[in-house]
Coordinates of C-alpha atoms and ligand atoms in Angstrom, one line a residue:
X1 CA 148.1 131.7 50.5
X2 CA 150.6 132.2 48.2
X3 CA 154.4 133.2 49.3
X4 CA 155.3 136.5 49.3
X5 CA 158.7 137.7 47.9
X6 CA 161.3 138.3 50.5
X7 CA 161.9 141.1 49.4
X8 CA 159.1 142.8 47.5
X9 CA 158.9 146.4 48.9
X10 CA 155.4 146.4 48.8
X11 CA 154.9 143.8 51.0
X12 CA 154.3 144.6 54.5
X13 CA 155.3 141.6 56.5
X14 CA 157.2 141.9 59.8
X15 CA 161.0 140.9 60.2
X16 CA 160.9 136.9 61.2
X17 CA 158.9 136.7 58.1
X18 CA 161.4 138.5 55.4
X19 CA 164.0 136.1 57.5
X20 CA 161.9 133.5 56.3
X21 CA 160.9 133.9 53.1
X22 CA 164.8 135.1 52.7
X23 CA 166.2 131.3 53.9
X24 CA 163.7 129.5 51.7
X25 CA 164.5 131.7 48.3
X26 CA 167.5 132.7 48.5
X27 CA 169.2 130.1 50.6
X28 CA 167.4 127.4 49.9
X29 CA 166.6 123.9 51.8
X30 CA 169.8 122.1 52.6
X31 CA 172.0 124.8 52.2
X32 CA 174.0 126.9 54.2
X33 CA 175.1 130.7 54.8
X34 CA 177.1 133.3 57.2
X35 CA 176.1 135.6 59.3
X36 CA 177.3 138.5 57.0
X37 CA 175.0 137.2 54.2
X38 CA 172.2 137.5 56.5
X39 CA 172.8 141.0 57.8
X40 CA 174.3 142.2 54.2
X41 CA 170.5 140.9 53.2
X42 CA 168.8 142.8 56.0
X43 CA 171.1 146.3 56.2
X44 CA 169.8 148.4 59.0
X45 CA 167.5 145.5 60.6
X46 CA 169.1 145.0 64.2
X47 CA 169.0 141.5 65.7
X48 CA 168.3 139.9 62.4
X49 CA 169.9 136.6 63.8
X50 CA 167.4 136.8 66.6
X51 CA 164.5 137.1 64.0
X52 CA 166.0 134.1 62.3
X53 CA 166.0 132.0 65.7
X54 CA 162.7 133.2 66.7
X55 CA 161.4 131.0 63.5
X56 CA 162.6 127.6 65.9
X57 CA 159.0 128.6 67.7
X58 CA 157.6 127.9 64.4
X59 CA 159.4 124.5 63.7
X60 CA 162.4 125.9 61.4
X61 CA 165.2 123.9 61.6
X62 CA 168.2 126.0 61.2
X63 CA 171.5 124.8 62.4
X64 CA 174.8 126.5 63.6
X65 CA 178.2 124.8 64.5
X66 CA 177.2 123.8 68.1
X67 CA 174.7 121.3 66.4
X68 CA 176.7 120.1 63.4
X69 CA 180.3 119.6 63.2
X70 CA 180.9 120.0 60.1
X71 CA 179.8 123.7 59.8
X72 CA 182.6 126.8 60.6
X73 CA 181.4 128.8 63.0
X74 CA 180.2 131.2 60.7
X75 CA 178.2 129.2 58.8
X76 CA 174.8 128.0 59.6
X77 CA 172.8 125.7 58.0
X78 CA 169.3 125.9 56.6
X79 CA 168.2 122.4 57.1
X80 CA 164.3 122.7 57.2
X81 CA 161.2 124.9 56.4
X82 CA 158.6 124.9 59.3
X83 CA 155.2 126.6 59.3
X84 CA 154.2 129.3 56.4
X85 CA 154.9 132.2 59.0
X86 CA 153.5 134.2 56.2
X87 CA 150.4 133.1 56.1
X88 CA 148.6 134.8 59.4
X89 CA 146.1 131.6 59.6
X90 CA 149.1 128.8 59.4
X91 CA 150.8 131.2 62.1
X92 CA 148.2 131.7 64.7
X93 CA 147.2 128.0 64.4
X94 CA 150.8 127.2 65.1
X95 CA 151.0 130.1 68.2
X96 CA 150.2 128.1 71.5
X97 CA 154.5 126.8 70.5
X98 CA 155.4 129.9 71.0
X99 CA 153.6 130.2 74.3
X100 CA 155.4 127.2 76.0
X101 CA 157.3 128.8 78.9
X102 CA 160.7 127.7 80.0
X103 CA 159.3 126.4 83.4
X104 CA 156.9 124.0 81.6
X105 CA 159.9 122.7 78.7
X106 CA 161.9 122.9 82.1
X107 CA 159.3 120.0 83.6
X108 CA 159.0 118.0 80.6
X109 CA 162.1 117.7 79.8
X110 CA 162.6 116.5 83.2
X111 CA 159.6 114.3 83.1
X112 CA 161.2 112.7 79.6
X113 CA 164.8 111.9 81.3
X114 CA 166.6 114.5 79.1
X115 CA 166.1 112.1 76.3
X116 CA 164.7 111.8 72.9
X117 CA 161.2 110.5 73.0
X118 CA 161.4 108.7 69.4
X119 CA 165.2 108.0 69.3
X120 CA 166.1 107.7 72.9
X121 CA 169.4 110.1 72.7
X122 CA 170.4 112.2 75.6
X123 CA 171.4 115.9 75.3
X124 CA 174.5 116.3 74.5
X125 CA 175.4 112.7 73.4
X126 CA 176.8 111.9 70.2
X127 CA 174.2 109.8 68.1
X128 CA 175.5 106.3 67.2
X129 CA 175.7 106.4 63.4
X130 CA 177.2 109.9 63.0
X131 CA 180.4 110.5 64.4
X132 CA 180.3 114.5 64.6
X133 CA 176.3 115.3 65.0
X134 CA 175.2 115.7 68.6
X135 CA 171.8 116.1 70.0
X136 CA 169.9 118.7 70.6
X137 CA 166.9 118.5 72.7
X138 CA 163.4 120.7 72.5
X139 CA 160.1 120.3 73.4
X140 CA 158.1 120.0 70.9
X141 CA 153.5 120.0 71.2
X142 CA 152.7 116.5 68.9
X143 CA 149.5 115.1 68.9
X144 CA 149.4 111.9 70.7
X145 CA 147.3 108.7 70.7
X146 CA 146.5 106.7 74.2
X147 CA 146.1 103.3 74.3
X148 CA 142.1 103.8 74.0
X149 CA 142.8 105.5 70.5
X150 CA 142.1 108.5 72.4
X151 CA 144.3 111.4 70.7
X152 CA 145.4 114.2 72.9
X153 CA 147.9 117.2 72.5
X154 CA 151.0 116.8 74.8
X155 CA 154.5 118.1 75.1
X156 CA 157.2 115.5 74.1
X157 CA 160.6 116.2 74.2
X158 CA 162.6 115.5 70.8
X159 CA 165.6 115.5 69.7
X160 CA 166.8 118.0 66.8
X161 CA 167.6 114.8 64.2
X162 CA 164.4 113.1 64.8
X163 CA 162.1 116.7 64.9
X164 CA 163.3 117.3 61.2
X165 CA 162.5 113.7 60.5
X166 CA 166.2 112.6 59.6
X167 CA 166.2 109.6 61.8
X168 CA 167.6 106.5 60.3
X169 CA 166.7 104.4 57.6
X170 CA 164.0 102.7 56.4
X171 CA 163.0 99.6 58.2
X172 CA 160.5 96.9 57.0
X173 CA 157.6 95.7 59.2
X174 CA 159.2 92.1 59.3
X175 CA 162.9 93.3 61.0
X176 CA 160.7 95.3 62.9
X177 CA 158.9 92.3 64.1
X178 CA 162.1 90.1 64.1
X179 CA 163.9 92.3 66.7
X180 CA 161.4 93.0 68.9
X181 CA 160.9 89.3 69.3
X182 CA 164.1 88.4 70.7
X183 CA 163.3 90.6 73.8
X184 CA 162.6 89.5 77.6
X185 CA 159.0 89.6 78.7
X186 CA 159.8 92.9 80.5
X187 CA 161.3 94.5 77.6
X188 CA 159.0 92.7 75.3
X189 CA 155.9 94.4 77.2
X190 CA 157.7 97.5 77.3
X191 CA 158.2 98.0 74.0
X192 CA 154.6 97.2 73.1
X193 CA 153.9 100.0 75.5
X194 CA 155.7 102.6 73.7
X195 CA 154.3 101.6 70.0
X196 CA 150.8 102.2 71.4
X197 CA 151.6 105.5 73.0
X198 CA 153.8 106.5 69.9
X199 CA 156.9 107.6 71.9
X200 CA 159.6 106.1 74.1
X201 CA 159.8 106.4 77.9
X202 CA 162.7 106.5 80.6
X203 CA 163.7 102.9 81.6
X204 CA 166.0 103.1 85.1
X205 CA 169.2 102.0 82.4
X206 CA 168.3 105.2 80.5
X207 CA 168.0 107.3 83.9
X208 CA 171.3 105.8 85.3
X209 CA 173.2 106.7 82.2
X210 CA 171.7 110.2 82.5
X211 CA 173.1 110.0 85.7
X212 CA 176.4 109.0 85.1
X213 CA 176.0 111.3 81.7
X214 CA 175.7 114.6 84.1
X215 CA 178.8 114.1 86.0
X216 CA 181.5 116.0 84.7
X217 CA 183.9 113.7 82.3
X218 CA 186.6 114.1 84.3
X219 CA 185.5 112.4 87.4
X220 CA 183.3 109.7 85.5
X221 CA 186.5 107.3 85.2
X222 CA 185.5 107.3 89.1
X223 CA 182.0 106.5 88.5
X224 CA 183.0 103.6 86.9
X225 CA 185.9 102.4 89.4
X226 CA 182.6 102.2 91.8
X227 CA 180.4 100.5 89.8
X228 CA 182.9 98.0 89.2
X229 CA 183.7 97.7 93.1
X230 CA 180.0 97.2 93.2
X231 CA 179.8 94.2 90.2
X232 CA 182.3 92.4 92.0
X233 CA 180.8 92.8 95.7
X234 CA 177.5 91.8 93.8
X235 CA 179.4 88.5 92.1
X236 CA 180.2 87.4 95.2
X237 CA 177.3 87.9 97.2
X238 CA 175.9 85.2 94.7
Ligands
ZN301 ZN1 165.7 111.6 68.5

């Protein structure tokens, strides 16, 4: 189906959509814009922001200061288009998202540690290789394979970075190979676990730093006055 324009009067497409079609040809990919653009844009529509947000169902990536630094408070940033909310066949094959209820992205974000399911990040952490972006988690429906081959539909929890496929560079099959080889048996098998199922699972490091993540920062200097109370009691119980 081909895109409407955003603003063709003749066009009868509800407000998420103009929002839409408004970001990708007028904004553009990449780039970013205030909140007075988009109400100038949309005079008399109330809650156009909420429109705009309501596309994140739909797998538009569109991010405000909370998620990147770099942006003033005002500003937002189109980083990504998601489905062709236009097009009522794209939209309705992409619905059951919109259907996910916060009790069941409640439980699977539980169930996934609070953490990435690609990169491994935690809510709210800083990502190692950018000093100002943190994450953002959601829960996302992906299609994944078991280790029988068997593909299912499950809900994965994934970070904002790795859902707009931004992750890191490119890395050959060979470094691939190479690192994973220096691993423990445990770790080894572990890994090999993950590539099969596609995504990442807790490990009880990851669910301890959650852990000591969730205390407030200013009592975690105590956190780690009692773990190292504990790695010298352990040193000499050996
Ligand atoms: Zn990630």
């Amino acid at each position: 189906m081909e895109q409407p324009v955003w603003d063709d009067p003749a066009c009868s497409v509800g407000t998420m959509v103009r929002g839409a079609l408004w970001l990708l040809q007028v904004v553009g990919e990449g780039n970013t814009f205030t909140k007075n653009q988009l109400r100038d844009a949309f005079p008399g529509v109330s809650q156009i922001d909420r429109r705009v947000r309501d596309l994140r169902d739909y797998g538009w990536v569109v991010y405000s200061s909370t998620e990147d630094a770099s942006l003033l408070t005002e500003d937002q940033r189109f980083v990504k288009a998601g489905v062709a909310v236009w097009d009522p066949k794209a939209r309705r094959a992409a619905a059951p998202q919109k259907a996910m209820s916060s009790k069941d992205r409640q439980v699977v974000l539980a169930r996934d540690g609070y953490m990435c399911t690609l990169c491994g990040i935690a809510g709210g952490e800083l990502y190692p290789d950018d000093a100002i972006m943190t994450a953002v988690l959601s829960v996302s429906r992906r299609t994944v394979t078991g280790t029988d081959g068997h593909k299912t539909e499950a809900l994965v929890t994934e970070c904002k970075r790795c859902r707009s496929g931004r992750g890191g560079a490119a890395i050959d099959v060979n470094a691939a190979v190479a690192a994973a080889s220096g691993l423990g048996p445990g770790e080894f098998r572990r890994l090999l676990r993950w590539l099969e199922r596609g995504r990442r699972g807790a490990t009880e490091l990851d669910r301890a730093w959650i852990a000591c993540l969730s205390v407030p920062p200013e009592q975690r200097e105590g956190v780690a006055d009692r773990l190292r109370a504990l790695q010298i009691s352990r040193a000499s119980d050996l």
